[in-house]
PDB file of C-alpha atoms in Angstrom:
ATOM      1  CA  THR A1343     -15.020 -60.067  41.542  1.00 49.00           C
ATOM      2  CA  GLY A1344     -18.059 -57.984  43.115  1.00 52.00           C
ATOM      3  CA  VAL A1345     -16.265 -54.659  42.309  1.00 53.00           C
ATOM      4  CA  PHE A1346     -16.524 -54.514  39.382  1.00 52.00           C
ATOM      5  CA  LYS A1347     -19.408 -55.821  37.649  1.00 55.00           C
ATOM      6  CA  GLY A1348     -19.541 -56.826  33.492  1.00 53.00           C
ATOM      7  CA  GLY A1349     -15.802 -55.318  33.463  1.00 57.00           C
ATOM      8  CA  SER A1350     -13.917 -58.161  30.940  1.00 60.00           C
ATOM      9  CA  LYS A1351     -16.993 -56.747  28.471  1.00 62.00           C
ATOM     10  CA  ALA A1352     -16.285 -53.405  28.974  1.00 58.00           C
ATOM     11  CA  ILE A1353     -12.772 -53.987  28.919  1.00 58.00           C
ATOM     12  CA  SER A1354     -13.223 -56.096  25.725  1.00 59.00           C
ATOM     13  CA  ASP A1355     -15.770 -53.916  23.999  1.00 58.00           C
ATOM     14  CA  PHE A1356     -12.776 -51.173  24.951  1.00 54.00           C
ATOM     15  CA  VAL A1357     -10.417 -53.203  23.752  1.00 55.00           C
ATOM     16  CA  SER A1358     -12.224 -53.726  19.974  1.00 57.00           C
ATOM     17  CA  GLY A1359     -12.867 -49.917  19.045  1.00 56.00           C
ATOM     18  CA  VAL A1360      -9.469 -49.117  20.156  1.00 53.00           C
ATOM     19  CA  SER A1361      -8.388 -52.173  17.242  1.00 52.00           C
ATOM     20  CA  ARG A1362     -11.142 -50.566  14.453  1.00 58.00           C
ATOM     21  CA  LYS A1363      -9.582 -48.896  12.269  1.00 61.00           C
ATOM     22  CA  PRO A1364     -11.285 -45.448  11.833  1.00 61.00           C
ATOM     23  CA  ASP A1365     -13.034 -44.752   8.711  1.00 70.00           C
ATOM     24  CA  VAL A1366     -10.665 -42.678   6.568  1.00 69.00           C
ATOM     25  CA  GLY A1367     -13.689 -41.532   4.328  1.00 73.00           C
ATOM     26  CA  LYS A1368     -15.472 -39.272   7.434  1.00 72.00           C
ATOM     27  CA  LEU A1369     -12.736 -38.110   8.271  1.00 69.00           C
ATOM     28  CA  ALA A1370     -11.359 -36.570   5.279  1.00 70.00           C
ATOM     29  CA  ILE A1371     -15.219 -35.167   4.884  1.00 77.00           C
ATOM     30  CA  ALA A1372     -14.826 -34.245   8.037  1.00 71.00           C
ATOM     31  CA  ALA A1373     -11.661 -32.298   7.173  1.00 72.00           C
ATOM     32  CA  GLU A1374     -12.330 -31.092   4.685  1.00 76.00           C
ATOM     33  CA  ARG A1375     -15.787 -29.277   5.974  1.00 77.00           C
ATOM     34  CA  GLY A1376     -13.565 -27.995   8.245  1.00 73.00           C
ATOM     35  CA  LEU A1377     -11.143 -26.212   6.203  1.00 70.00           C
ATOM     36  CA  ARG A1378     -13.964 -24.533   4.204  1.00 73.00           C
ATOM     37  CA  ARG A1379     -15.236 -23.148   7.230  1.00 72.00           C
ATOM     38  CA  LYS A1380     -11.784 -21.686   8.310  1.00 67.00           C
ATOM     39  CA  GLU A1381     -11.649 -20.296   3.969  1.00 65.00           C
ATOM     40  CA  ALA A1382     -14.686 -19.002   4.186  1.00 63.00           C
ATOM     41  CA  ALA A1383     -13.838 -17.125   7.214  1.00 63.00           C
ATOM     42  CA  MET A1384     -10.733 -15.969   6.028  1.00 63.00           C
ATOM     43  CA  GLU A1385     -12.201 -14.756   2.321  1.00 66.00           C
ATOM     44  CA  LYS A1386     -14.627 -13.031   4.169  1.00 65.00           C
ATOM     45  CA  LYS A1387     -12.233 -11.408   6.305  1.00 66.00           C
ATOM     46  CA  LYS A1388     -10.200 -10.653   3.242  1.00 71.00           C
ATOM     47  CA  GLY A1389     -12.794  -9.084   1.363  1.00 79.00           C
ATOM     48  CA  PHE A1390     -13.705  -6.617   4.069  1.00 86.00           C
ATOM     49  CA  GLY A1391     -10.323  -5.940   4.755  1.00 83.00           C
ATOM     50  CA  ARG A1392      -9.948  -5.170   0.713  1.00 86.00           C
ATOM     51  CA  ILE A1393     -13.423  -2.653   1.428  1.00 90.00           C
ATOM     52  CA  VAL A1394     -11.401  -0.742   3.875  1.00 92.00           C
ATOM     53  CA  ALA A1395      -8.459  -0.369   1.954  1.00 92.00           C
ATOM     54  CA  ILE A1396     -10.483   0.820  -1.058  1.00 94.00           C
ATOM     55  CA  LEU A1397     -12.005   3.662   0.473  1.00 96.00           C
ATOM     56  CA  ALA A1398      -8.557   4.446   2.067  1.00 96.00           C
ATOM     57  CA  PHE A1399      -7.482   4.433  -1.077  1.00 96.00           C
ATOM     58  CA  LEU A1400     -10.039   6.875  -2.641  1.00 97.00           C
ATOM     59  CA  ALA A1401     -10.025   9.288   0.617  1.00 97.00           C
ATOM     60  CA  TYR A1402      -5.815   9.340  -0.355  1.00 97.00           C
ATOM     61  CA  LEU A1403      -6.016  10.318  -3.745  1.00 97.00           C
ATOM     62  CA  LEU A1404      -8.996  12.798  -2.663  1.00 97.00           C
ATOM     63  CA  LEU A1405      -6.617  14.165  -0.328  1.00 96.00           C
ATOM     64  CA  LEU A1406      -3.881  14.191  -2.795  1.00 96.00           C
ATOM     65  CA  ALA A1407      -5.665  15.800  -5.391  1.00 95.00           C
ATOM     66  CA  TYR A1408      -6.715  18.669  -3.643  1.00 94.00           C
ATOM     67  CA  LEU A1409      -2.877  19.222  -1.747  1.00 92.00           C
ATOM     68  CA  LEU A1410      -1.643  18.703  -5.634  1.00 92.00           C
ATOM     69  CA  PHE A1411      -4.204  21.282  -7.527  1.00 90.00           C
ATOM     70  CA  PHE A1412      -6.063  23.174  -5.155  1.00 89.00           C
ATOM     71  CA  SER A1413      -4.420  23.832  -2.144  1.00 86.00           C
ATOM     72  CA  SER A1414      -3.980  27.690  -1.959  1.00 82.00           C
ATOM     73  CA  THR A1415      -1.005  26.532   1.110  1.00 80.00           C
ATOM     74  CA  TYR A1416       1.133  25.138  -1.636  1.00 75.00           C
ATOM     75  CA  GLY A1417       1.005  27.599  -4.356  1.00 71.00           C
ATOM     76  CA  ARG A1418      -2.231  26.278  -6.525  1.00 73.00           C
ATOM     77  CA  THR A1419      -3.524  29.112  -8.379  1.00 73.00           C
ATOM     78  CA  MET A1420      -4.005  29.811 -11.552  1.00 71.00           C
ATOM     79  CA  GLU A1421      -2.003  32.984 -12.005  1.00 68.00           C
ATOM     80  CA  MET A1422       1.057  30.903 -12.191  1.00 65.00           C
ATOM     81  CA  GLY A1423       2.090  30.487 -15.612  1.00 76.00           C
ATOM     82  CA  TYR A1424       3.734  27.589 -17.065  1.00 83.00           C
ATOM     83  CA  ARG A1425       6.895  26.582 -15.442  1.00 86.00           C
ATOM     84  CA  TYR A1426       8.772  23.909 -15.728  1.00 91.00           C
ATOM     85  CA  ASN A1427      12.074  21.940 -14.467  1.00 94.00           C
ATOM     86  CA  LEU A1428      13.424  19.289 -17.035  1.00 96.00           C
ATOM     87  CA  LYS A1429      16.718  18.479 -15.091  1.00 97.00           C
ATOM     88  CA  PRO A1430      17.543  16.447 -12.432  1.00 97.00           C
ATOM     89  CA  PHE A1431      17.693  17.308  -9.083  1.00 96.00           C
ATOM     90  CA  LEU A1432      17.998  21.479 -10.538  1.00 96.00           C
ATOM     91  CA  GLU A1433      14.945  22.286  -7.983  1.00 94.00           C
ATOM     92  CA  ILE A1434      16.292  19.981  -4.637  1.00 96.00           C
ATOM     93  CA  ARG A1435      20.039  21.797  -5.026  1.00 96.00           C
ATOM     94  CA  ARG A1436      18.903  25.321  -5.015  1.00 95.00           C
ATOM     95  CA  GLY A1437      16.816  25.024  -2.161  1.00 95.00           C
ATOM     96  CA  LEU A1438      19.365  23.653  -0.408  1.00 95.00           C
ATOM     97  CA  GLU A1439      21.992  26.084  -1.331  1.00 96.00           C
ATOM     98  CA  HIS A1440      19.714  28.887  -0.941  1.00 96.00           C
ATOM     99  CA  ILE A1441      18.439  27.255   2.195  1.00 95.00           C
ATOM    100  CA  ASP A1442      18.863  30.369   3.860  1.00 95.00           C
ATOM    101  CA  LYS A1443      16.594  33.150   1.657  1.00 95.00           C
ATOM    102  CA  VAL A1444      14.242  29.762   0.984  1.00 93.00           C
ATOM    103  CA  GLY A1445      14.079  28.750   4.604  1.00 94.00           C
ATOM    104  CA  TYR A1446      14.128  25.241   6.042  1.00 94.00           C
ATOM    105  CA  ARG A1447      10.218  24.415   5.840  1.00 92.00           C
ATOM    106  CA  TYR A1448      10.236  24.986   1.570  1.00 90.00           C
ATOM    107  CA  VAL A1449      13.142  22.585   1.806  1.00 94.00           C
ATOM    108  CA  ILE A1450      11.273  19.795   3.955  1.00 94.00           C
ATOM    109  CA  VAL A1451       7.976  20.362   2.005  1.00 91.00           C
ATOM    110  CA  ASN A1452       9.720  19.474  -0.873  1.00 93.00           C
ATOM    111  CA  ILE A1453      12.213  16.838  -0.343  1.00 96.00           C
ATOM    112  CA  ALA A1454      10.157  14.842   2.331  1.00 97.00           C
ATOM    113  CA  GLY A1455       6.562  16.645   1.505  1.00 95.00           C
ATOM    114  CA  ASN A1456       7.192  14.957  -2.326  1.00 96.00           C
ATOM    115  CA  ILE A1457       8.552  11.615  -0.879  1.00 98.00           C
ATOM    116  CA  ALA A1458       5.618  11.514   1.784  1.00 97.00           C
ATOM    117  CA  ALA A1459       2.882  12.130  -0.562  1.00 97.00           C
ATOM    118  CA  PHE A1460       3.178   9.081  -2.606  1.00 98.00           C
ATOM    119  CA  MET A1461       4.439   6.750   0.164  1.00 98.00           C
ATOM    120  CA  PRO A1462       0.460   5.451   0.907  1.00 98.00           C
ATOM    121  CA  PHE A1463       0.184   5.068  -2.966  1.00 97.00           C
ATOM    122  CA  GLY A1464       3.067   2.588  -3.028  1.00 96.00           C
ATOM    123  CA  PHE A1465       1.082   1.200   0.913  1.00 96.00           C
ATOM    124  CA  LEU A1466      -2.013   0.736  -0.462  1.00 95.00           C
ATOM    125  CA  LEU A1467      -1.679  -0.398  -4.201  1.00 94.00           C
ATOM    126  CA  PRO A1468      -1.239  -4.133  -2.853  1.00 93.00           C
ATOM    127  CA  LEU A1469      -4.009  -3.650  -0.774  1.00 90.00           C
ATOM    128  CA  ILE A1470      -6.719  -3.047  -3.476  1.00 91.00           C
ATOM    129  CA  THR A1471      -5.290  -5.139  -6.534  1.00 88.00           C
ATOM    130  CA  GLU A1472      -6.270  -8.601  -6.798  1.00 72.00           C
ATOM    131  CA  ARG A1473      -3.211  -9.907  -8.250  1.00 76.00           C
ATOM    132  CA  ARG A1474       0.835  -9.567  -6.566  1.00 81.00           C
ATOM    133  CA  VAL A1475       1.853  -6.315  -6.699  1.00 85.00           C
ATOM    134  CA  GLN A1476       6.140  -6.057  -7.089  1.00 91.00           C
ATOM    135  CA  THR A1477       8.892  -3.576  -6.639  1.00 92.00           C
ATOM    136  CA  GLY A1478       9.245  -3.027 -10.301  1.00 94.00           C
ATOM    137  CA  HIS A1479       5.251  -2.738 -10.918  1.00 93.00           C
ATOM    138  CA  ALA A1480       5.111  -0.130  -7.446  1.00 94.00           C
ATOM    139  CA  PHE A1481       7.741   1.524  -8.998  1.00 97.00           C
ATOM    140  CA  VAL A1482       6.063   1.621 -12.433  1.00 97.00           C
ATOM    141  CA  ASN A1483       2.628   3.063 -11.602  1.00 96.00           C
ATOM    142  CA  THR A1484       3.978   5.583  -8.342  1.00 98.00           C
ATOM    143  CA  PHE A1485       5.875   6.879 -11.750  1.00 98.00           C
ATOM    144  CA  LEU A1486       3.198   7.359 -14.336  1.00 98.00           C
ATOM    145  CA  LEU A1487       0.788   8.395 -10.908  1.00 98.00           C
ATOM    146  CA  SER A1488       3.135  11.557 -10.710  1.00 98.00           C
ATOM    147  CA  LEU A1489       3.810  12.324 -14.222  1.00 98.00           C
ATOM    148  CA  SER A1490       0.074  12.569 -14.577  1.00 97.00           C
ATOM    149  CA  ALA A1491       0.024  14.877 -11.842  1.00 96.00           C
ATOM    150  CA  GLU A1492       2.758  16.823 -12.829  1.00 96.00           C
ATOM    151  CA  THR A1493       1.305  17.466 -16.289  1.00 95.00           C
ATOM    152  CA  ILE A1494      -1.791  18.313 -15.056  1.00 93.00           C
ATOM    153  CA  GLN A1495      -0.296  21.327 -12.850  1.00 91.00           C
ATOM    154  CA  LEU A1496       1.349  22.221 -16.217  1.00 91.00           C
ATOM    155  CA  LEU A1497      -1.860  22.024 -18.252  1.00 91.00           C
ATOM    156  CA  SER A1498      -3.594  24.035 -15.923  1.00 89.00           C
ATOM    157  CA  ARG A1499      -1.230  26.004 -14.732  1.00 88.00           C
ATOM    158  CA  THR A1500      -1.666  25.164 -11.025  1.00 87.00           C
ATOM    159  CA  GLY A1501       1.985  24.357 -10.279  1.00 85.00           C
ATOM    160  CA  ALA A1502       5.396  23.711 -12.313  1.00 88.00           C
ATOM    161  CA  PHE A1503       6.123  20.370 -14.286  1.00 94.00           C
ATOM    162  CA  ASP A1504       9.362  19.118 -11.799  1.00 96.00           C
ATOM    163  CA  VAL A1505      11.295  16.341 -12.707  1.00 97.00           C
ATOM    164  CA  ASP A1506      12.454  16.373  -9.137  1.00 97.00           C
ATOM    165  CA  ASP A1507       9.405  15.783  -7.944  1.00 97.00           C
ATOM    166  CA  LEU A1508       8.755  12.707 -10.536  1.00 97.00           C
ATOM    167  CA  ILE A1509      11.930  11.575  -8.943  1.00 98.00           C
ATOM    168  CA  LEU A1510      10.827  12.478  -4.901  1.00 98.00           C
ATOM    169  CA  ASN A1511       6.951  10.823  -5.297  1.00 98.00           C
ATOM    170  CA  THR A1512       8.523   7.938  -7.254  1.00 98.00           C
ATOM    171  CA  ALA A1513      11.057   7.365  -4.263  1.00 98.00           C
ATOM    172  CA  GLY A1514       7.940   8.052  -2.081  1.00 98.00           C
ATOM    173  CA  GLY A1515       6.192   5.360  -3.545  1.00 98.00           C
ATOM    174  CA  ILE A1516       8.906   2.670  -3.269  1.00 97.00           C
ATOM    175  CA  LEU A1517       9.197   3.255   0.317  1.00 98.00           C
ATOM    176  CA  GLY A1518       5.418   3.168   0.567  1.00 97.00           C
ATOM    177  CA  TYR A1519       5.666  -0.409  -1.179  1.00 96.00           C
ATOM    178  CA  TRP A1520       8.746  -1.515   0.708  1.00 96.00           C
ATOM    179  CA  CYS A1521       6.587  -0.587   4.243  1.00 96.00           C
ATOM    180  CA  TYR A1522       3.932  -2.512   2.654  1.00 94.00           C
ATOM    181  CA  VAL A1523       6.508  -5.885   2.384  1.00 94.00           C
ATOM    182  CA  LEU A1524       7.572  -5.031   5.900  1.00 95.00           C
ATOM    183  CA  PHE A1525       4.303  -5.111   7.262  1.00 91.00           C
ATOM    184  CA  CYS A1526       3.792  -8.282   5.649  1.00 90.00           C
ATOM    185  CA  LYS A1527       6.096 -10.045   6.779  1.00 90.00           C
ATOM    186  CA  ARG A1528       5.904  -8.859  10.894  1.00 90.00           C
ATOM    187  CA  ARG A1529       2.190 -10.281  10.442  1.00 84.00           C
ATOM    188  CA  LYS A1530       2.919 -12.979   8.899  1.00 83.00           C
ATOM    189  CA  GLY A1531       5.451 -13.976  12.369  1.00 79.00           C
ATOM    190  CA  LYS A1532       3.082 -13.459  14.535  1.00 63.00           C
TER     191      LYS A1532
END
């Protein structure tokens, strides 16, 4: 008995503490506060990410505008007349049939370049919008952006209105959107 003085009181206090019911109200308040702190931290992080996405989107649009309307590398000069192609796949087929004359670079830039140029649009669009973007939204928005670009090229005579470009640009936007979806799935899986 001399080894542990007051042992029975300590045991009694311990047992009564274990048998007491926890204050559910205090636990709920503490849990709610913790959840609010976590949500606030996530919103702050989300807000910063959205700002970065908006800045990236604006930089992308500026680069796209330069390439579509001002780049002499891609033949954007005012010397062109009004040129257009309204037959789907005509220019693509023509480039592939005459690849020995126009060169591989022309065909690759025409096909892969038109697709790649609009992939960032499909990827960044869901990041900058508040509402959920679906494949149909990405399709319509990419098509409208491409249609606007092709129309401006025609009216300003800095390029040709080409339905093939509409098809390839829209495909690029959809591919970019699918890359965004895969990115989100991988991110959630971590």
